[in-house]
Short mmCIF file of C-alpha atoms and ligand atoms in Angstrom, two decimals:
data_model
loop_
_atom_site.label_atom_id
_atom_site.label_comp_id
_atom_site.label_asym_id
_atom_site.label_seq_id
_atom_site.Cartn_x
_atom_site.Cartn_y
_atom_site.Cartn_z
CA MET A 1 -16.38 11.89 -32.88
CA ARG A 2 -19.17 13.98 -31.39
CA THR A 3 -17.94 17.21 -32.95
CA LEU A 4 -15.41 18.40 -35.47
CA ASP A 5 -15.26 21.85 -33.92
CA GLY A 6 -11.62 22.53 -33.02
CA ALA A 7 -10.45 19.06 -34.10
CA VAL A 8 -7.10 18.93 -35.91
CA ALA A 9 -7.23 16.96 -39.15
CA VAL A 10 -4.28 15.94 -41.31
CA ILE A 11 -5.11 15.05 -44.92
CA THR A 12 -2.55 13.63 -47.33
CA GLY A 13 -3.27 14.44 -50.95
CA GLY A 14 -5.29 17.35 -49.58
CA GLY A 15 -4.36 19.63 -52.46
CA SER A 16 -6.88 18.27 -54.95
CA GLY A 17 -10.02 16.23 -55.56
CA ILE A 18 -11.39 14.15 -52.69
CA GLY A 19 -8.75 15.36 -50.22
CA ARG A 20 -9.46 19.01 -50.95
CA ALA A 21 -13.24 18.51 -50.75
CA THR A 22 -12.95 16.64 -47.44
CA ALA A 23 -10.71 19.39 -46.05
CA ARG A 24 -13.35 21.95 -46.97
CA SER A 25 -16.17 19.88 -45.42
CA LEU A 26 -14.24 19.39 -42.17
CA ALA A 27 -13.24 23.07 -42.04
CA ASP A 28 -16.89 24.07 -42.53
CA ARG A 29 -17.59 22.19 -39.28
CA GLY A 30 -14.83 23.97 -37.38
CA ALA A 31 -11.91 21.57 -37.85
CA ARG A 32 -8.37 22.89 -38.20
CA LEU A 33 -6.63 21.44 -41.22
CA VAL A 34 -3.17 20.38 -42.24
CA ILE A 35 -3.07 20.03 -46.01
CA ALA A 36 -0.22 17.72 -46.98
CA ASP A 37 0.55 17.29 -50.64
CA ILE A 38 3.47 16.73 -53.00
CA ASN A 39 2.13 19.65 -55.03
CA ALA A 40 3.14 22.75 -53.04
CA GLN A 41 0.96 25.16 -55.00
CA ASN A 42 -2.20 23.11 -54.63
CA ALA A 43 -1.61 22.48 -50.93
CA ALA A 44 -1.14 26.20 -50.31
CA ARG A 45 -4.20 27.06 -52.38
CA VAL A 46 -6.48 24.75 -50.40
CA ALA A 47 -5.14 26.08 -47.08
CA ASP A 48 -5.72 29.63 -48.36
CA GLU A 49 -9.28 28.77 -49.41
CA ILE A 50 -10.02 27.55 -45.89
CA VAL A 51 -8.44 30.57 -44.23
CA ASP A 52 -10.27 32.92 -46.62
CA ALA A 53 -13.53 31.24 -45.60
CA GLY A 54 -12.75 32.01 -41.93
CA GLY A 55 -11.17 28.68 -40.96
CA GLU A 56 -7.75 27.57 -39.80
CA ALA A 57 -5.39 25.63 -42.06
CA ALA A 58 -1.73 25.14 -42.84
CA ALA A 59 -0.05 23.57 -45.86
CA ILE A 60 2.99 21.32 -45.95
CA VAL A 61 4.80 19.81 -48.91
CA CYS A 62 5.05 16.09 -48.35
CA ASP A 63 5.84 13.03 -50.45
CA VAL A 64 4.09 10.09 -48.79
CA GLY A 65 6.44 7.79 -50.68
CA ASP A 66 9.31 9.08 -48.56
CA ASP A 67 10.20 7.27 -45.32
CA ARG A 68 10.57 10.49 -43.33
CA ALA A 69 7.41 12.15 -44.61
CA PHE A 70 5.15 11.26 -41.69
CA ASP A 71 7.67 12.17 -38.98
CA ASP A 72 7.88 15.61 -40.60
CA LEU A 73 4.11 15.80 -41.00
CA SER A 74 3.45 14.87 -37.39
CA ALA A 75 6.08 17.32 -36.08
CA PHE A 76 4.67 20.09 -38.28
CA THR A 77 1.10 19.44 -37.12
CA LEU A 78 1.98 19.34 -33.42
CA ARG A 79 4.07 22.49 -33.74
CA ARG A 80 1.31 24.31 -35.58
CA PHE A 81 -1.82 23.08 -33.80
CA GLY A 82 -0.60 21.14 -30.76
CA ALA A 83 -2.68 18.02 -31.46
CA VAL A 84 -3.73 15.43 -34.03
CA ASP A 85 -7.33 14.19 -33.92
CA ILE A 86 -8.06 13.00 -37.47
CA VAL A 87 -5.69 11.43 -39.99
CA MET A 88 -6.88 10.88 -43.54
CA ASN A 89 -4.52 8.73 -45.62
CA ASN A 90 -5.81 9.76 -48.98
CA VAL A 91 -3.04 9.69 -51.58
CA GLY A 92 -3.53 7.25 -54.42
CA VAL A 93 -2.01 7.08 -57.89
CA LEU A 94 -2.91 5.04 -60.96
CA THR A 95 -0.97 3.07 -63.50
CA SER A 96 -2.07 1.03 -66.50
CA GLY A 97 -0.80 -1.76 -68.70
CA ARG A 98 -1.41 -5.44 -69.28
CA PRO A 99 0.05 -7.55 -66.46
CA GLU A 100 2.93 -8.89 -68.57
CA HIS A 101 3.97 -5.35 -69.55
CA LEU A 102 3.99 -3.70 -66.13
CA PRO A 103 7.61 -3.45 -64.94
CA VAL A 104 8.46 -4.54 -61.40
CA GLY A 105 9.65 -0.99 -60.73
CA GLU A 106 6.20 0.37 -61.57
CA TRP A 107 4.57 -2.15 -59.22
CA GLN A 108 6.98 -0.99 -56.53
CA ARG A 109 6.17 2.68 -57.17
CA ILE A 110 2.44 2.09 -56.83
CA ILE A 111 2.85 -0.08 -53.74
CA ASN A 112 5.17 2.48 -52.18
CA ILE A 113 2.87 5.45 -52.73
CA ASN A 114 -0.56 3.86 -52.29
CA LEU A 115 0.09 1.18 -49.69
CA MET A 116 3.36 1.83 -47.84
CA SER A 117 2.22 5.42 -47.24
CA VAL A 118 -0.58 4.02 -45.06
CA VAL A 119 1.91 1.80 -43.25
CA ARG A 120 4.25 4.76 -42.69
CA SER A 121 1.37 6.89 -41.45
CA ASN A 122 0.30 4.20 -38.98
CA THR A 123 3.76 3.85 -37.47
CA VAL A 124 3.84 7.58 -36.73
CA PHE A 125 0.24 8.52 -35.97
CA LEU A 126 -1.12 5.40 -34.23
CA PRO A 127 1.11 5.73 -31.14
CA LEU A 128 -0.07 9.31 -30.84
CA LEU A 129 -3.78 8.48 -31.18
CA LEU A 130 -3.46 5.47 -28.86
CA ALA A 131 -1.73 7.54 -26.19
CA GLN A 132 -4.56 10.08 -26.18
CA GLY A 133 -7.26 7.39 -26.48
CA ARG A 134 -9.32 9.25 -29.05
CA GLY A 135 -9.31 10.28 -32.67
CA HIS A 136 -10.34 9.02 -36.08
CA LEU A 137 -8.54 7.46 -39.05
CA VAL A 138 -9.82 7.65 -42.61
CA ASN A 139 -8.16 5.49 -45.25
CA THR A 140 -9.07 6.16 -48.84
CA ALA A 141 -9.35 2.86 -50.70
CA SER A 142 -11.63 2.49 -53.74
CA PHE A 143 -14.35 0.33 -55.22
CA ALA A 144 -11.31 -1.06 -57.07
CA GLY A 145 -10.35 -2.77 -53.80
CA LEU A 146 -13.75 -4.40 -53.32
CA PHE A 147 -14.43 -6.33 -56.53
CA THR A 148 -13.15 -6.91 -60.06
CA TYR A 149 -11.82 -3.67 -61.44
CA SER A 150 -9.81 -3.98 -64.63
CA TYR A 151 -7.06 -6.31 -65.81
CA ASP A 152 -4.94 -3.37 -66.95
CA ARG A 153 -4.78 -1.66 -63.52
CA ILE A 154 -3.99 -4.57 -61.24
CA PRO A 155 -1.32 -2.82 -59.09
CA TYR A 156 -3.77 -0.05 -58.20
CA ALA A 157 -6.57 -2.48 -57.35
CA ALA A 158 -4.20 -4.68 -55.34
CA THR A 159 -3.08 -1.76 -53.15
CA LYS A 160 -6.68 -0.67 -52.62
CA ALA A 161 -7.71 -4.20 -51.57
CA ALA A 162 -4.83 -4.18 -49.10
CA ILE A 163 -6.01 -0.86 -47.67
CA VAL A 164 -9.47 -2.35 -47.10
CA GLN A 165 -7.90 -5.22 -45.13
CA ILE A 166 -5.64 -2.90 -43.13
CA SER A 167 -8.66 -0.77 -42.29
CA GLU A 168 -10.72 -3.75 -41.11
CA GLY A 169 -7.91 -4.92 -38.84
CA LEU A 170 -7.45 -1.43 -37.49
CA ARG A 171 -11.16 -1.05 -36.86
CA LEU A 172 -11.13 -4.20 -34.70
CA TYR A 173 -8.05 -3.05 -32.81
CA LEU A 174 -8.71 0.65 -32.40
CA HIS A 175 -12.44 0.88 -31.78
CA PRO A 176 -12.27 -0.52 -28.22
CA GLN A 177 -9.54 2.04 -27.56
CA GLY A 178 -11.73 4.99 -28.50
CA ILE A 179 -10.41 5.55 -32.03
CA GLY A 180 -12.71 5.45 -35.04
CA VAL A 181 -11.76 4.03 -38.42
CA THR A 182 -13.39 4.77 -41.76
CA VAL A 183 -12.51 3.18 -45.06
CA LEU A 184 -13.61 5.28 -47.99
CA CYS A 185 -14.40 3.22 -51.11
CA PRO A 186 -15.51 5.71 -53.72
CA GLY A 187 -16.92 4.89 -57.09
CA PRO A 188 -15.81 7.26 -59.85
CA VAL A 189 -15.31 10.87 -58.73
CA ALA A 190 -14.53 13.84 -60.99
CA THR A 191 -10.97 14.69 -59.90
CA ASP A 192 -7.51 15.12 -61.44
CA ILE A 193 -6.43 11.53 -60.75
CA MET A 194 -5.99 10.65 -64.45
CA ALA A 195 -3.62 13.59 -64.99
CA THR A 196 -0.74 11.94 -63.15
CA MET A 197 -1.19 8.47 -64.65
CA PRO A 198 1.87 7.61 -66.77
CA PRO A 199 1.38 6.47 -70.38
CA THR A 200 0.12 2.90 -70.61
CA PHE A 201 2.90 0.32 -70.37
CA GLY A 202 2.92 -1.81 -73.52
CA PRO A 203 0.15 -1.62 -76.10
CA ASP A 204 -2.96 0.39 -75.35
CA VAL A 205 -5.67 -1.60 -73.70
CA PRO A 206 -9.06 -1.14 -75.35
CA THR A 207 -10.91 -1.58 -72.12
CA ALA A 208 -14.23 -0.43 -70.80
CA LEU A 209 -13.50 2.29 -68.28
CA PRO A 210 -13.53 0.70 -64.83
CA GLY A 211 -16.64 1.78 -63.01
CA GLU A 212 -18.30 3.32 -66.04
CA GLN A 213 -21.50 1.58 -64.95
CA PHE A 214 -21.65 3.99 -61.99
CA GLY A 215 -22.37 7.70 -62.04
CA VAL A 216 -19.48 10.12 -61.58
CA LEU A 217 -19.75 12.07 -58.33
CA ALA A 218 -18.52 15.58 -57.57
CA PRO A 219 -15.74 15.49 -54.95
CA GLU A 220 -17.80 17.80 -52.73
CA VAL A 221 -20.39 15.04 -52.30
CA VAL A 222 -17.67 12.67 -51.12
CA GLY A 223 -16.17 15.28 -48.78
CA GLU A 224 -19.54 15.61 -47.05
CA GLN A 225 -19.86 11.83 -46.79
CA VAL A 226 -16.48 11.61 -45.07
CA ALA A 227 -17.34 14.38 -42.60
CA ARG A 228 -20.58 12.59 -41.69
CA ALA A 229 -18.79 9.24 -41.39
CA ILE A 230 -16.34 10.69 -38.86
CA LEU A 231 -19.19 12.19 -36.82
CA ASP A 232 -21.30 9.01 -37.01
CA ASP A 233 -18.33 6.64 -36.58
CA THR A 234 -19.19 4.83 -39.81
CA PHE A 235 -16.68 2.22 -40.96
CA MET A 236 -17.48 1.74 -44.67
CA VAL A 237 -18.31 4.61 -47.00
CA TYR A 238 -19.24 3.41 -50.49
CA THR A 239 -20.21 6.84 -51.89
CA ASP A 240 -22.63 5.08 -54.22
CA ASP A 241 -25.18 2.42 -53.22
CA GLN A 242 -24.52 0.62 -56.51
CA VAL A 243 -21.01 -0.19 -55.27
CA ARG A 244 -22.58 -2.05 -52.36
CA ASP A 245 -25.02 -3.78 -54.71
CA VAL A 246 -22.17 -5.15 -56.86
CA LEU A 247 -20.40 -6.34 -53.75
CA VAL A 248 -23.52 -8.19 -52.63
CA GLU A 249 -23.83 -9.71 -56.09
CA ARG A 250 -20.26 -10.98 -55.95
CA ALA A 251 -20.64 -12.38 -52.46
CA SER A 252 -23.80 -14.27 -53.42
CA ASP A 253 -22.05 -16.20 -56.24
CA TRP A 254 -18.43 -15.25 -56.80
CA ASN A 255 -17.90 -17.77 -59.62
CA SER A 256 -20.78 -16.62 -61.78
CA PHE A 257 -19.94 -12.97 -60.98
CA ILE A 258 -16.44 -13.31 -62.43
CA ALA A 259 -17.62 -15.54 -65.29
CA ARG A 260 -20.09 -12.89 -66.45
CA GLN A 261 -17.25 -10.41 -66.95
CA THR A 262 -15.71 -11.06 -70.31
CA VAL A 263 -12.50 -10.04 -71.96
CA THR A 264 -13.08 -10.23 -75.70
CA ARG A 265 -10.47 -11.27 -78.29
CA ALA A 266 -9.83 -7.56 -78.88
CA GLY A 267 -8.97 -7.23 -75.20
CA ARG A 268 -12.10 -5.34 -74.26
CA HIS A 269 -13.15 -5.83 -70.68
CA GLU A 270 -16.89 -5.92 -70.19
CA PRO A 271 -17.88 -5.52 -66.55
CA PRO A 272 -21.01 -7.23 -65.23
CA PRO A 273 -24.20 -5.20 -65.48
CA SER A 274 -24.92 -3.46 -62.20
CA ASN A 275 -28.35 -3.64 -60.62
N1 NAD B 301 -11.29 9.92 -58.50
C1 NAD B 301 -11.81 8.71 -58.42
O1 NAD B 301 -12.63 8.31 -59.27
C2 NAD B 301 -11.47 7.81 -57.28
C3 NAD B 301 -12.22 6.65 -57.08
C4 NAD B 301 -11.88 5.80 -56.04
C5 NAD B 301 -10.83 6.12 -55.20
N2 NAD B 301 -10.12 7.26 -55.41
C6 NAD B 301 -9.01 7.54 -54.50
O2 NAD B 301 -9.18 8.82 -53.94
C7 NAD B 301 -7.92 9.32 -53.49
C8 NAD B 301 -7.77 10.76 -53.91
O3 NAD B 301 -7.68 10.81 -55.32
P1 NAD B 301 -8.39 11.93 -56.20
O4 NAD B 301 -9.29 11.23 -57.13
O5 NAD B 301 -8.90 13.02 -55.35
O6 NAD B 301 -7.13 12.40 -57.08
P2 NAD B 301 -6.37 13.78 -57.27
O7 NAD B 301 -5.26 13.47 -58.21
O8 NAD B 301 -7.32 14.88 -57.61
O9 NAD B 301 -5.77 14.08 -55.82
C9 NAD B 301 -4.69 13.35 -55.32
C10 NAD B 301 -3.71 14.27 -54.61
O10 NAD B 301 -2.62 13.49 -54.13
C11 NAD B 301 -1.41 14.20 -54.35
N3 NAD B 301 -0.29 13.27 -54.41
C12 NAD B 301 0.04 12.40 -55.40
N4 NAD B 301 1.15 11.73 -55.07
C13 NAD B 301 1.54 12.18 -53.84
C14 NAD B 301 2.61 11.85 -52.98
N5 NAD B 301 3.54 10.95 -53.33
N6 NAD B 301 2.69 12.48 -51.78
C15 NAD B 301 1.77 13.41 -51.43
N7 NAD B 301 0.74 13.78 -52.22
C16 NAD B 301 0.62 13.15 -53.41
C17 NAD B 301 -1.65 14.91 -55.68
O11 NAD B 301 -0.74 16.01 -55.84
C18 NAD B 301 -3.10 15.33 -55.55
O12 NAD B 301 -3.22 16.61 -54.95
C19 NAD B 301 -6.88 8.36 -54.08
O13 NAD B 301 -6.44 7.47 -53.08
C20 NAD B 301 -7.63 7.61 -55.14
O14 NAD B 301 -7.09 6.34 -55.38
C21 NAD B 301 -10.41 8.11 -56.43
#
């Protein structure tokens, strides 16, 4: 997009962390924001912050795990601002436990919130963007979707890998029709994401923290990266060049890459050294 001035942006999970920071970065450039979040207080607070800073924003309570959520979100946005230009599918939740201890129901919860939310969003917002022949989609995946993450958080990593694939397919399909697609693959970012993670299923896993080889970014840095990616029509946003370096390392010899990551007898996962 050439400008964000006046553009209408919908951000799910906009009440905290990366969603909040992106909302602020887009609003700073003149975008009008719809902050959609399951946490009513946080959504309202972010909308208030934007309005207090001289921008335009509205908050809506929304559970992206609910089939009707995106119909309501789209209707709310059109009623309030009359258009949708940018959709950021940003909600993601974590779970942990060794694979044999993670109940099927927990897999389904993570798939429903992290992955099916993107599917639901596409069924509602894509027809709208296609009809107008312009706009931009941002899907928040993770470095967890790009290479080995951790054996105790497989459902999360699996949904993030799926979001990367969905985004690549959408980029091929939508770009010729005037619609940009960005997939955001952050390394670690200092947000509240751990606060909503349920207790570990089964015994605790004495694992190295996934991504601890990378620095932890402030969400504001990521918000600015997303704003620039929309303006520059950038597909992949890594947030950290080291994430790309690890990906290159894996691609150059996938077998030795995975072999160099060990799980010790005590269950400790040791990720490969990053460059
Ligand atoms: N923080 C990191 O290190 C990191 C790294 C890579 C990717 N990510 C991804 O970034 C995205 C944003 O996460 P964050 O780190 O800012 O976390 P966060 O917890 O600070 O923000 C997530 C927001 O989503 C909302 N939310 C949760 N479930 C919801 C639902 N069902 N419906 C609507 N809203 C819901 C929460 O209330 C919260 O406001 C996620 O997709 C996450 O997987 C985060």
